[in-house]
Coordinates of C-alpha atoms in Angstrom, one line a residue:
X1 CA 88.4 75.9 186.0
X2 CA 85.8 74.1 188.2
X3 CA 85.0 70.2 187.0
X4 CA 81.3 71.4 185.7
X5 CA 83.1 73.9 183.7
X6 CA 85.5 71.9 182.2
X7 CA 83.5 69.3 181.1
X8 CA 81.4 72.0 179.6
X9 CA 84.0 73.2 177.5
X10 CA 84.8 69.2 176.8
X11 CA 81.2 69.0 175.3
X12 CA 80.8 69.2 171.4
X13 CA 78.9 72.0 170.4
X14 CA 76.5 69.9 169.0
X15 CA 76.1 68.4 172.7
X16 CA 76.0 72.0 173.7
X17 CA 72.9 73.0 171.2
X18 CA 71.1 69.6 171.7
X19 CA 71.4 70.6 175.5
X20 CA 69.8 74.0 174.7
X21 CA 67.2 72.7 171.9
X22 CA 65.8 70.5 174.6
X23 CA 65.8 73.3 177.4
X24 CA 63.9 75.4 175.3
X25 CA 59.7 76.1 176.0
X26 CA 57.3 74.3 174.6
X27 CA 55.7 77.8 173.5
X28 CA 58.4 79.2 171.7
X29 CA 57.8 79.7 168.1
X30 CA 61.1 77.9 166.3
X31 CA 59.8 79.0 163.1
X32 CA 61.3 82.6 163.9
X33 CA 65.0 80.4 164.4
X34 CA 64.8 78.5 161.6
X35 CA 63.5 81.4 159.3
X36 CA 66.7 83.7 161.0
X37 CA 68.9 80.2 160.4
X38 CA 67.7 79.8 156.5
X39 CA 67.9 83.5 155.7
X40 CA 71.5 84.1 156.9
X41 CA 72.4 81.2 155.2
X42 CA 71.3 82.0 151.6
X43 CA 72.4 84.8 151.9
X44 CA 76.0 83.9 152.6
X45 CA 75.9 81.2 149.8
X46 CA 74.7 83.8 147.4
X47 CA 77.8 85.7 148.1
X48 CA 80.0 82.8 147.5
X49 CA 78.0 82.0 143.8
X50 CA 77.5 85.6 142.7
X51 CA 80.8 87.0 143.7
X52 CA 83.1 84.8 141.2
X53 CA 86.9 86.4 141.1
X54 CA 89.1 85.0 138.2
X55 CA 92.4 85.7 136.6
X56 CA 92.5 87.6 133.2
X57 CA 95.1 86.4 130.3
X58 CA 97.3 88.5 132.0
X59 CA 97.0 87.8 135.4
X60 CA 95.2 90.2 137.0
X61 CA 92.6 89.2 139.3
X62 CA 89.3 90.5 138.5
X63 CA 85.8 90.5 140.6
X64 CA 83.9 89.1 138.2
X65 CA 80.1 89.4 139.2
X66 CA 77.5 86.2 137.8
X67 CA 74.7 88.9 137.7
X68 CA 76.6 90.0 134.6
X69 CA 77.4 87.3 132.8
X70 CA 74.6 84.8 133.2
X71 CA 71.1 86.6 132.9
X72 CA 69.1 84.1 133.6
X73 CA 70.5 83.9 137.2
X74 CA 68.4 87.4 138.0
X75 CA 65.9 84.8 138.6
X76 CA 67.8 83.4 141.4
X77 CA 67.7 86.5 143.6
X78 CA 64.4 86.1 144.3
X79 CA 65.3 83.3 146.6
X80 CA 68.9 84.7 147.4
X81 CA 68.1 87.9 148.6
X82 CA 66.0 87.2 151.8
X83 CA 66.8 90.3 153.6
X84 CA 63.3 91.0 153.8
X85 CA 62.7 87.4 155.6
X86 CA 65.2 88.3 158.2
X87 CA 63.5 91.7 158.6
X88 CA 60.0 89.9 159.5
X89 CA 61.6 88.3 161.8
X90 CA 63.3 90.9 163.6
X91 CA 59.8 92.5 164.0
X92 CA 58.6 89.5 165.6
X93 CA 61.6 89.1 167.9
X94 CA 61.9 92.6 168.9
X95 CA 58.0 92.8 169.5
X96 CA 58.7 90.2 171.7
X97 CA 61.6 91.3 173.7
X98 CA 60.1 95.1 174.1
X99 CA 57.0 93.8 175.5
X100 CA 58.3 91.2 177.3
X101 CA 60.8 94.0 179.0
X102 CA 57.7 96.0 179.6
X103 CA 55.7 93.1 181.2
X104 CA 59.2 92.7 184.0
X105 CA 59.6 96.5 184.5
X106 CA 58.5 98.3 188.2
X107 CA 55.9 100.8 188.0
X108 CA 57.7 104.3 187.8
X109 CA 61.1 102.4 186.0
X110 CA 62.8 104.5 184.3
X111 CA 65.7 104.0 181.1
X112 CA 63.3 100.9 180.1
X113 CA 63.9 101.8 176.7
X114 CA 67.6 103.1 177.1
X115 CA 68.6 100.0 178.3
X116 CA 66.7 97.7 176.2
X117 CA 68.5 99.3 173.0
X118 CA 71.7 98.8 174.5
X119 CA 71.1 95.5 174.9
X120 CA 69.8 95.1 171.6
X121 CA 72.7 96.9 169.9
X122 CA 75.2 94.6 172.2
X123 CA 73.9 91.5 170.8
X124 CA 74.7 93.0 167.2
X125 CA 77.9 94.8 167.6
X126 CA 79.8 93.2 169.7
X127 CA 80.6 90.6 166.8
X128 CA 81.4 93.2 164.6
X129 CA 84.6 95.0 166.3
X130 CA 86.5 92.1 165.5
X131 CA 85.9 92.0 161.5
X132 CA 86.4 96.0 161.3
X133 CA 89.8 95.7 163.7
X134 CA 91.4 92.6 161.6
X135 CA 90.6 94.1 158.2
X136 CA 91.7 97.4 159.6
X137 CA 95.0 95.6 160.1
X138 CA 95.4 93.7 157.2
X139 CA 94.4 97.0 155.1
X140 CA 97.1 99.1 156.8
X141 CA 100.2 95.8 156.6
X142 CA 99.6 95.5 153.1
X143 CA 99.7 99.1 152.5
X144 CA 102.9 99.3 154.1
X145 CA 104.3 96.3 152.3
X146 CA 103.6 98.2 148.6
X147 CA 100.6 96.0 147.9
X148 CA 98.4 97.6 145.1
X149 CA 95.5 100.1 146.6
X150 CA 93.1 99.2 143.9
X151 CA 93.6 95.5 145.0
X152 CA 93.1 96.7 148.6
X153 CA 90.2 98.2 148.4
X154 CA 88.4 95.5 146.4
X155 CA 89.7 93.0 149.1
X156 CA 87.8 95.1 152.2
X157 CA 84.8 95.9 150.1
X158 CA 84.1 93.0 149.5
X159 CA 84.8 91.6 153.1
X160 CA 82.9 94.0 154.8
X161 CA 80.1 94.0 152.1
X162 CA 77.5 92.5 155.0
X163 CA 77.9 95.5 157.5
X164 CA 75.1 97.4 155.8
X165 CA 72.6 95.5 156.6
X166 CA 73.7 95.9 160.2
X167 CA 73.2 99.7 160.1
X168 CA 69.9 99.6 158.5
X169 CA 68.8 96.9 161.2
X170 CA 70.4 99.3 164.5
X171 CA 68.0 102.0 162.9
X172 CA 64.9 99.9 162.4
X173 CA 65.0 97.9 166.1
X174 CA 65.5 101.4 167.7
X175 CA 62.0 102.1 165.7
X176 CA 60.5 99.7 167.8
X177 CA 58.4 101.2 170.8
X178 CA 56.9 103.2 168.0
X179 CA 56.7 100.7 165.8
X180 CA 54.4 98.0 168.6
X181 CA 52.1 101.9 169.1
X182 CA 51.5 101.6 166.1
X183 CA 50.4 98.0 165.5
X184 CA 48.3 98.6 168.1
X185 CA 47.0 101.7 167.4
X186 CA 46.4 101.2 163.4
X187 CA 47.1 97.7 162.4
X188 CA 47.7 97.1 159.1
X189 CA 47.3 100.9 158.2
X190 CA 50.7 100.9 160.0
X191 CA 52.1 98.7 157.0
X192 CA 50.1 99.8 153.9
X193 CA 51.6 103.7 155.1
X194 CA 54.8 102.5 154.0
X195 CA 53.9 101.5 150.2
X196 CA 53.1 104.9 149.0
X197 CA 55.9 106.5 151.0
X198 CA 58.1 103.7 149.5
X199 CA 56.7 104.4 145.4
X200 CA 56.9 108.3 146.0
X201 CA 60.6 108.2 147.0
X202 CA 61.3 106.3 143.5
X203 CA 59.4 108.7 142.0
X204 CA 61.1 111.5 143.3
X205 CA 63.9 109.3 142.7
X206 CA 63.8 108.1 139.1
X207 CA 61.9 110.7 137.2
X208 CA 63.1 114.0 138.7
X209 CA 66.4 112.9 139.8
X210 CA 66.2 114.2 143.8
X211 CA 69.8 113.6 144.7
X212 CA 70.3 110.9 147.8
X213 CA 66.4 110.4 149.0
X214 CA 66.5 107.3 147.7
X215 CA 68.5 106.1 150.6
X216 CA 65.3 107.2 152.9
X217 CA 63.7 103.7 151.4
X218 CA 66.1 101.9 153.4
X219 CA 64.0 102.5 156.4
X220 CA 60.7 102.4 155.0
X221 CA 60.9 99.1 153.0
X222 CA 62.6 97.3 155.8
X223 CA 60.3 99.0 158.1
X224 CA 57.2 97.9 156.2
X225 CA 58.8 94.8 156.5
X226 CA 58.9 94.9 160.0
X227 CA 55.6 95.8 160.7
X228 CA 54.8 92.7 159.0
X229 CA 57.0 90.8 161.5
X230 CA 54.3 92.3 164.8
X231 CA 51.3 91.2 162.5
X232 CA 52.7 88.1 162.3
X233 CA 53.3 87.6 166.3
X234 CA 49.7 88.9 166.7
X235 CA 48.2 85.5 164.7
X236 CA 46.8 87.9 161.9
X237 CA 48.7 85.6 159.3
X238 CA 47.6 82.4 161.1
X239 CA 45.0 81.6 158.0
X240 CA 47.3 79.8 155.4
X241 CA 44.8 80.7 153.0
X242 CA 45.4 84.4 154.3
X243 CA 49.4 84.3 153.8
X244 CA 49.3 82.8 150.5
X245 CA 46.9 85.6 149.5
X246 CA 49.9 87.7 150.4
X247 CA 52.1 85.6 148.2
X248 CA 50.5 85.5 145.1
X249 CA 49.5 89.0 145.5
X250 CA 53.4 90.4 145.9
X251 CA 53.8 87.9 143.4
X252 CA 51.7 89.9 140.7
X253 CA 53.0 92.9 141.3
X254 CA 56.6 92.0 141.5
X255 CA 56.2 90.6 137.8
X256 CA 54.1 93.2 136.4
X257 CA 56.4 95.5 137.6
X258 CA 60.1 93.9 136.5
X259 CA 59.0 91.4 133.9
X260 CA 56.5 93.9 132.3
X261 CA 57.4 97.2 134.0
X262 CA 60.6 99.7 135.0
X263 CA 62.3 97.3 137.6
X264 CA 65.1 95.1 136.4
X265 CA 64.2 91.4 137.3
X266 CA 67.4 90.7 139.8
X267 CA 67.1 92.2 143.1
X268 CA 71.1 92.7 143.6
X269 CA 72.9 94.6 141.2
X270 CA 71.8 94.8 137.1
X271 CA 74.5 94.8 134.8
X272 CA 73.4 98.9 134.1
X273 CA 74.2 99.2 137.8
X274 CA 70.5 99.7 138.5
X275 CA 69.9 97.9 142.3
X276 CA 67.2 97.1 143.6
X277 CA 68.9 97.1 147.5
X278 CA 71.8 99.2 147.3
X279 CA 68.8 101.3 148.1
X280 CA 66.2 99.6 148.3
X281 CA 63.1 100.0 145.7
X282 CA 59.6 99.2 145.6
X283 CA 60.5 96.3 143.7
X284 CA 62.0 95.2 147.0
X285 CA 59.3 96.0 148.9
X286 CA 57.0 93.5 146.7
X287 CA 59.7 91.2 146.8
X288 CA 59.6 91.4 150.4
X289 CA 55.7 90.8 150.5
X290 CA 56.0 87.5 148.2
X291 CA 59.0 86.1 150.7
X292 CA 56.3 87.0 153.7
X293 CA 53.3 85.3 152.3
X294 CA 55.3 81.8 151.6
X295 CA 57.2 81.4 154.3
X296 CA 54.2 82.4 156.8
X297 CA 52.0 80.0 154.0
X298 CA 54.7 77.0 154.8
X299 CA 54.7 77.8 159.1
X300 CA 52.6 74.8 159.9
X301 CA 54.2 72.6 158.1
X302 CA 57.4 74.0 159.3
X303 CA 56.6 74.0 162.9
X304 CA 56.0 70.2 162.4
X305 CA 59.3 69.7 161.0
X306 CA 60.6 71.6 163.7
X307 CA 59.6 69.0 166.1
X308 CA 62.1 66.7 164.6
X309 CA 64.9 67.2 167.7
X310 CA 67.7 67.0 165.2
X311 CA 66.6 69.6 162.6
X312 CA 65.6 71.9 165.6
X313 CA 69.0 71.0 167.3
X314 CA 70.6 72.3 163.8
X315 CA 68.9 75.5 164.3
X316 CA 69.6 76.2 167.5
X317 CA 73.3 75.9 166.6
X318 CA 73.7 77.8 163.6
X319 CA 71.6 81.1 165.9
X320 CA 74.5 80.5 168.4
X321 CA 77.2 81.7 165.5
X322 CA 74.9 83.2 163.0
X323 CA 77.0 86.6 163.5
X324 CA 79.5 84.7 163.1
X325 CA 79.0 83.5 160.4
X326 CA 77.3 86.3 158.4
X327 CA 80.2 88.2 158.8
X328 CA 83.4 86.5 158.2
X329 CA 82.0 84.3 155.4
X330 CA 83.1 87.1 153.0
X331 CA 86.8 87.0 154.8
X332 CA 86.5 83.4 154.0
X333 CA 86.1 83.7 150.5
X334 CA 88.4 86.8 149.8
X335 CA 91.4 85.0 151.6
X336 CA 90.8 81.8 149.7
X337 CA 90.9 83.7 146.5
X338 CA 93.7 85.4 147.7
X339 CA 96.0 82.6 148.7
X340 CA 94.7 81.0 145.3
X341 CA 96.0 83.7 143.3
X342 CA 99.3 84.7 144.7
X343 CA 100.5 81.2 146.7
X344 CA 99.3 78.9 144.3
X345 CA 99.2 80.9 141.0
X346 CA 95.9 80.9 140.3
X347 CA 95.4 77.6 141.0
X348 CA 91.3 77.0 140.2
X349 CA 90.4 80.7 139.2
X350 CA 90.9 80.9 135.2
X351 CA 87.3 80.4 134.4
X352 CA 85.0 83.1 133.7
X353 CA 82.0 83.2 136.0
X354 CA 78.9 81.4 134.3
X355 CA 80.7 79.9 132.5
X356 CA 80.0 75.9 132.1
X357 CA 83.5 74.8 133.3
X358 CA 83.2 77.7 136.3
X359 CA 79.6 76.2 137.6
X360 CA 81.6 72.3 137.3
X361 CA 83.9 73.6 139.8
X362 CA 80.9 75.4 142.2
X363 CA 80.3 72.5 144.6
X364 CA 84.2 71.7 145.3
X365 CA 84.7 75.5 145.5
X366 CA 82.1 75.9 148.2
X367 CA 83.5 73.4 150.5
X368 CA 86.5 75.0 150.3
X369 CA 84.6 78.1 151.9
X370 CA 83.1 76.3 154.3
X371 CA 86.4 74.7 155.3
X372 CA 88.0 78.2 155.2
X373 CA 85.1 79.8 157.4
X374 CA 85.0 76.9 160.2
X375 CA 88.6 78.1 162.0
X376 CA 86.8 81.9 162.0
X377 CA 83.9 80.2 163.3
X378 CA 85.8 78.4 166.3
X379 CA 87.6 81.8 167.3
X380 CA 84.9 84.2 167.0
X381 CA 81.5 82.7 167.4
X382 CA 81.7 81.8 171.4
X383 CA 82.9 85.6 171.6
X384 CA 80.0 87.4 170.2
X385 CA 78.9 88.9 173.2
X386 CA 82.5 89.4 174.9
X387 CA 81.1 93.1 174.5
X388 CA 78.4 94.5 176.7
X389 CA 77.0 97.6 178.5
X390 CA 78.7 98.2 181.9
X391 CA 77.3 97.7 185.1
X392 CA 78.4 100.0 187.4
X393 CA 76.4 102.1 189.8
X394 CA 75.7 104.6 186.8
X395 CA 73.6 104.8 183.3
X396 CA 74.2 105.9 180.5
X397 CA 72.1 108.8 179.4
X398 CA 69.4 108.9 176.9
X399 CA 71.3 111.4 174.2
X400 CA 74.3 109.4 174.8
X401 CA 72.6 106.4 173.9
X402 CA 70.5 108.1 170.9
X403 CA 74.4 109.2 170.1
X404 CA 76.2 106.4 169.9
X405 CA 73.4 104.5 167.8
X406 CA 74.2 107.3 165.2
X407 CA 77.7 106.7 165.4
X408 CA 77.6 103.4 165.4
X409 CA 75.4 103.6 162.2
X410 CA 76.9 105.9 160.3
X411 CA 80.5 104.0 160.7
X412 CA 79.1 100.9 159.9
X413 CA 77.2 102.4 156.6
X414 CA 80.5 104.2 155.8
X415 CA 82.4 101.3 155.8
X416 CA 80.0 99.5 153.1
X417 CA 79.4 102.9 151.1
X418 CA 83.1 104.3 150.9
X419 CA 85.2 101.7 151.8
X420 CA 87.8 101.8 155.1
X421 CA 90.7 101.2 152.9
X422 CA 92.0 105.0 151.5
X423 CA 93.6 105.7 148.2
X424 CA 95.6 108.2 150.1
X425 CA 97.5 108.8 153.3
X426 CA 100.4 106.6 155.4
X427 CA 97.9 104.0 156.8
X428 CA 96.2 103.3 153.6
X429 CA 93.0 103.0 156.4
X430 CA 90.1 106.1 156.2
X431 CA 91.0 105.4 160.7
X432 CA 87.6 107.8 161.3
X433 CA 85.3 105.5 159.5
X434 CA 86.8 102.5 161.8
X435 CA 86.6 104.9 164.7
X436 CA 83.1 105.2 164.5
X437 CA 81.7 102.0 165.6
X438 CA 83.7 102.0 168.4
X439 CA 83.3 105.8 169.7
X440 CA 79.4 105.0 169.2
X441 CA 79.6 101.9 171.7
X442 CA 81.9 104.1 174.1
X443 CA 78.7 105.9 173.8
X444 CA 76.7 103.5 174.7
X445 CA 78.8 102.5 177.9
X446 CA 80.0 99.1 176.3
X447 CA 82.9 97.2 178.2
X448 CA 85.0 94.3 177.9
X449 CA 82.3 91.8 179.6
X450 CA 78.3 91.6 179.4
X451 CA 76.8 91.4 183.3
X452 CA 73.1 91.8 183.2
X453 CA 72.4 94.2 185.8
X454 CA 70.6 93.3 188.6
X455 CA 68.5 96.3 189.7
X456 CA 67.3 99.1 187.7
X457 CA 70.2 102.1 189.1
X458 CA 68.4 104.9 187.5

């Protein structure tokens, strides 16, 4: 290790992000940061409230879910469940990062687009091999060890609850190309396509039962959302008088149709297992359209904060380990109940969710999270792209790369639909559904370190 290195590494990662805060241009929009920073991170403290485990009078642990118990906390989703916010900006980034490949391509280039994905998947991915390996691990020791199944599977479920979203987002990003067309093409017809697609599937869904279409929302609400994220990039939401037209717009329909209409108000789980994610609805969708119009409403005066080199320093840290982050805070939390409930007897976890004495303990509970998530954090988050496409003097091709997106997908979506932890067989592990992931990125040509290639090879 060279002096400059070392005293890198000597640096405090604050020291590190101040360093990059300060390097970065004057044109760059930190809006899109701080709204990726914000979103991640409600969502990962919505976890921690809404996913309360206690101990029954006989000892048992039990997920208890806060959905259930307090009603009035339905209301809370529609700040907790930002999804939607993190989809806007994905259209906005991606836009970027597609045209700006575009703009540095060579007439007559070819594999823009293959590698571009890659890349994109890379950035993604690569964090998640380690999550899907160490609970793979712990799934199969404590199988092995006589540990109960039932207790097993709750355990990974609920750990690996965030991969989903990362499916849906590989699907939607590889949607891009077409996606900027059709901005350009139709403008906001490209976005307004997507509500009736969006009502007909719960239609078809809800009042002639169609078996599984209503998993086809999970690309066109997200994508509608998307498609919001290039209108945003091309100023047509630069009017605040515009965006929070938007808002109170998605704000009437999103109460004349839960308050007054079919949808249940919360937009997670409904205690008659009706979701308004787990697939998405068209309540969603409007939900989606509210978050859109207020946080686009609130840019200016968010750009301004932004200016502030501290808070922008903030932001540029958390996007350094915000895969991080997102998924291991769910480890966090299930091996702090853990260790509660079996080392320390249940130490801490005899109140009911909701109730008064449960939301007492909240605030020294979610230190304790935080505290639990920081050694994850310091092992994982200067690794997230310790993964990348190899560089060799061949490319992948296309199919393999349309391939191993599937793969890639379908594992991940697998692993939040069905669980990786079996009720049957030696391993106690469903060992296909880890598989996948990692047979898609063989796919895609991913190796043990990311060197941007120099020269297009194809």
């Amino acid at each position: 290790m060279d002096g400059e290195t070392a005293q890198k590494a000597k640096k405090s990662l604050w020291g590190q992000a101040r360093e990059l805060a300060q390097l970065a241009p004057p044109e760059r929009n930190r809006w899109v940061d701080f709204l990726r920073a914000v979103s991640i991170l409600a969502v990962v403290f919505g976890h921690w409230l809404m996913a309360g485990l206690y101990v029954d009078e006989v000892g048992a642990l039990q997920r208890g879910d806060l959905i259930e118990t307090s009603p009035w906390t339905h209301w809370l989703t529609w700040a907790f469940q930002v999804m939607p916010v993190f989809f806007l900006v994905g259209g906005y980034s991606n836009s970027v990062s597609w045209e700006g490949t575009l703009r540095k391509a060579r007439p007559g280039q070819k594999g823009i687009y293959r590698d571009w994905l890659a890349s994109r998947v890379q950035r993604l991915i690569a964090p998640t091999f380690p999550v899907l390996l160490v609970w793979a691990v712990i799934a199969v020791a404590l199988t092995q060890v006589g540990f109960d199944r039932a207790q097993i599977r709750m355990a990974t479920e609920a750990a690996l609850i965030p991969v989903w979203f990362l499916a849906v987002y590989l699907l939607v990003t590889a949607c891009t190309p077409l996606a900027v067309k059709a901005w350009k093409r139709w403008g906001w017809a490209s976005f307004a396509i997507y509500i009736p697609i969006t009502a007909l599937v719960d239609w078809l869904r809800f009042e002639h039962g169609v078996p599984y279409i209503s998993f086809t929302n999970f690309l066109w609400v997200f994508l509608a959302i998307h498609q919001l994220g290039l209108a945003w990039r091309d100023a047509k939401f630069d009017n605040r008088l515009f965006a929070f037209g938007w808002f109170a717009a998605g704000l009437g329909v999103l109460i004349s149709i839960t308050v007054y209409g079919f949808y249940p108000v919360s937009m997670v789980s409904a205690p008659d297992g009706f979701s308004n994610s787990l697939p998405p609805t068209f309540a969603l969708l409007a939900l989606g359209v509210v978050q859109v119009g207020l946080v686009l409403g609130l840019e200016p005066l968010g750009r301004r904060m932004l200016d502030k080199i501290g808070i922008w320093t903030a932001t540029v840290l958390m996007n350094g380990m915000i895969m991080t982050v997102f998924l291991w805070h769910l480890t966090a939390f299930v091996l702090v109940m853990t260790f509660s409930w079996i080392a320390l007897g249940g130490i801490g976890l005899d109140s009911v969710p909701g109730t008064g004495e449960w939301w007492a303990t909240r605030p020294l509970w979610l230190g304790i999270y935080i505290v639990a998530l920081l050694p994850f954090i310091a092992v994982f988050a200067r690794h997230e792209r310790s993964f990348g496409p190899i560089r060799g003097g061949r490319t992948v091709p296309r199919a393999r790369v349309v391939a191993g997106v599937v793969l890639i997908c379908v594992g991940l979506g697998a692993t939040a639909g069905i669980s990786i932890a079996s009720p049957e067989g030696i391993t106690g592990v469903r060992i296909w559904v880890v598989a996948l992931p990692f047979v898609g990125a063989a796919l895609l040509g991913f190796g043990p370190a990311y060197r941007p290639r120099s020269r297009d090879t194809a």
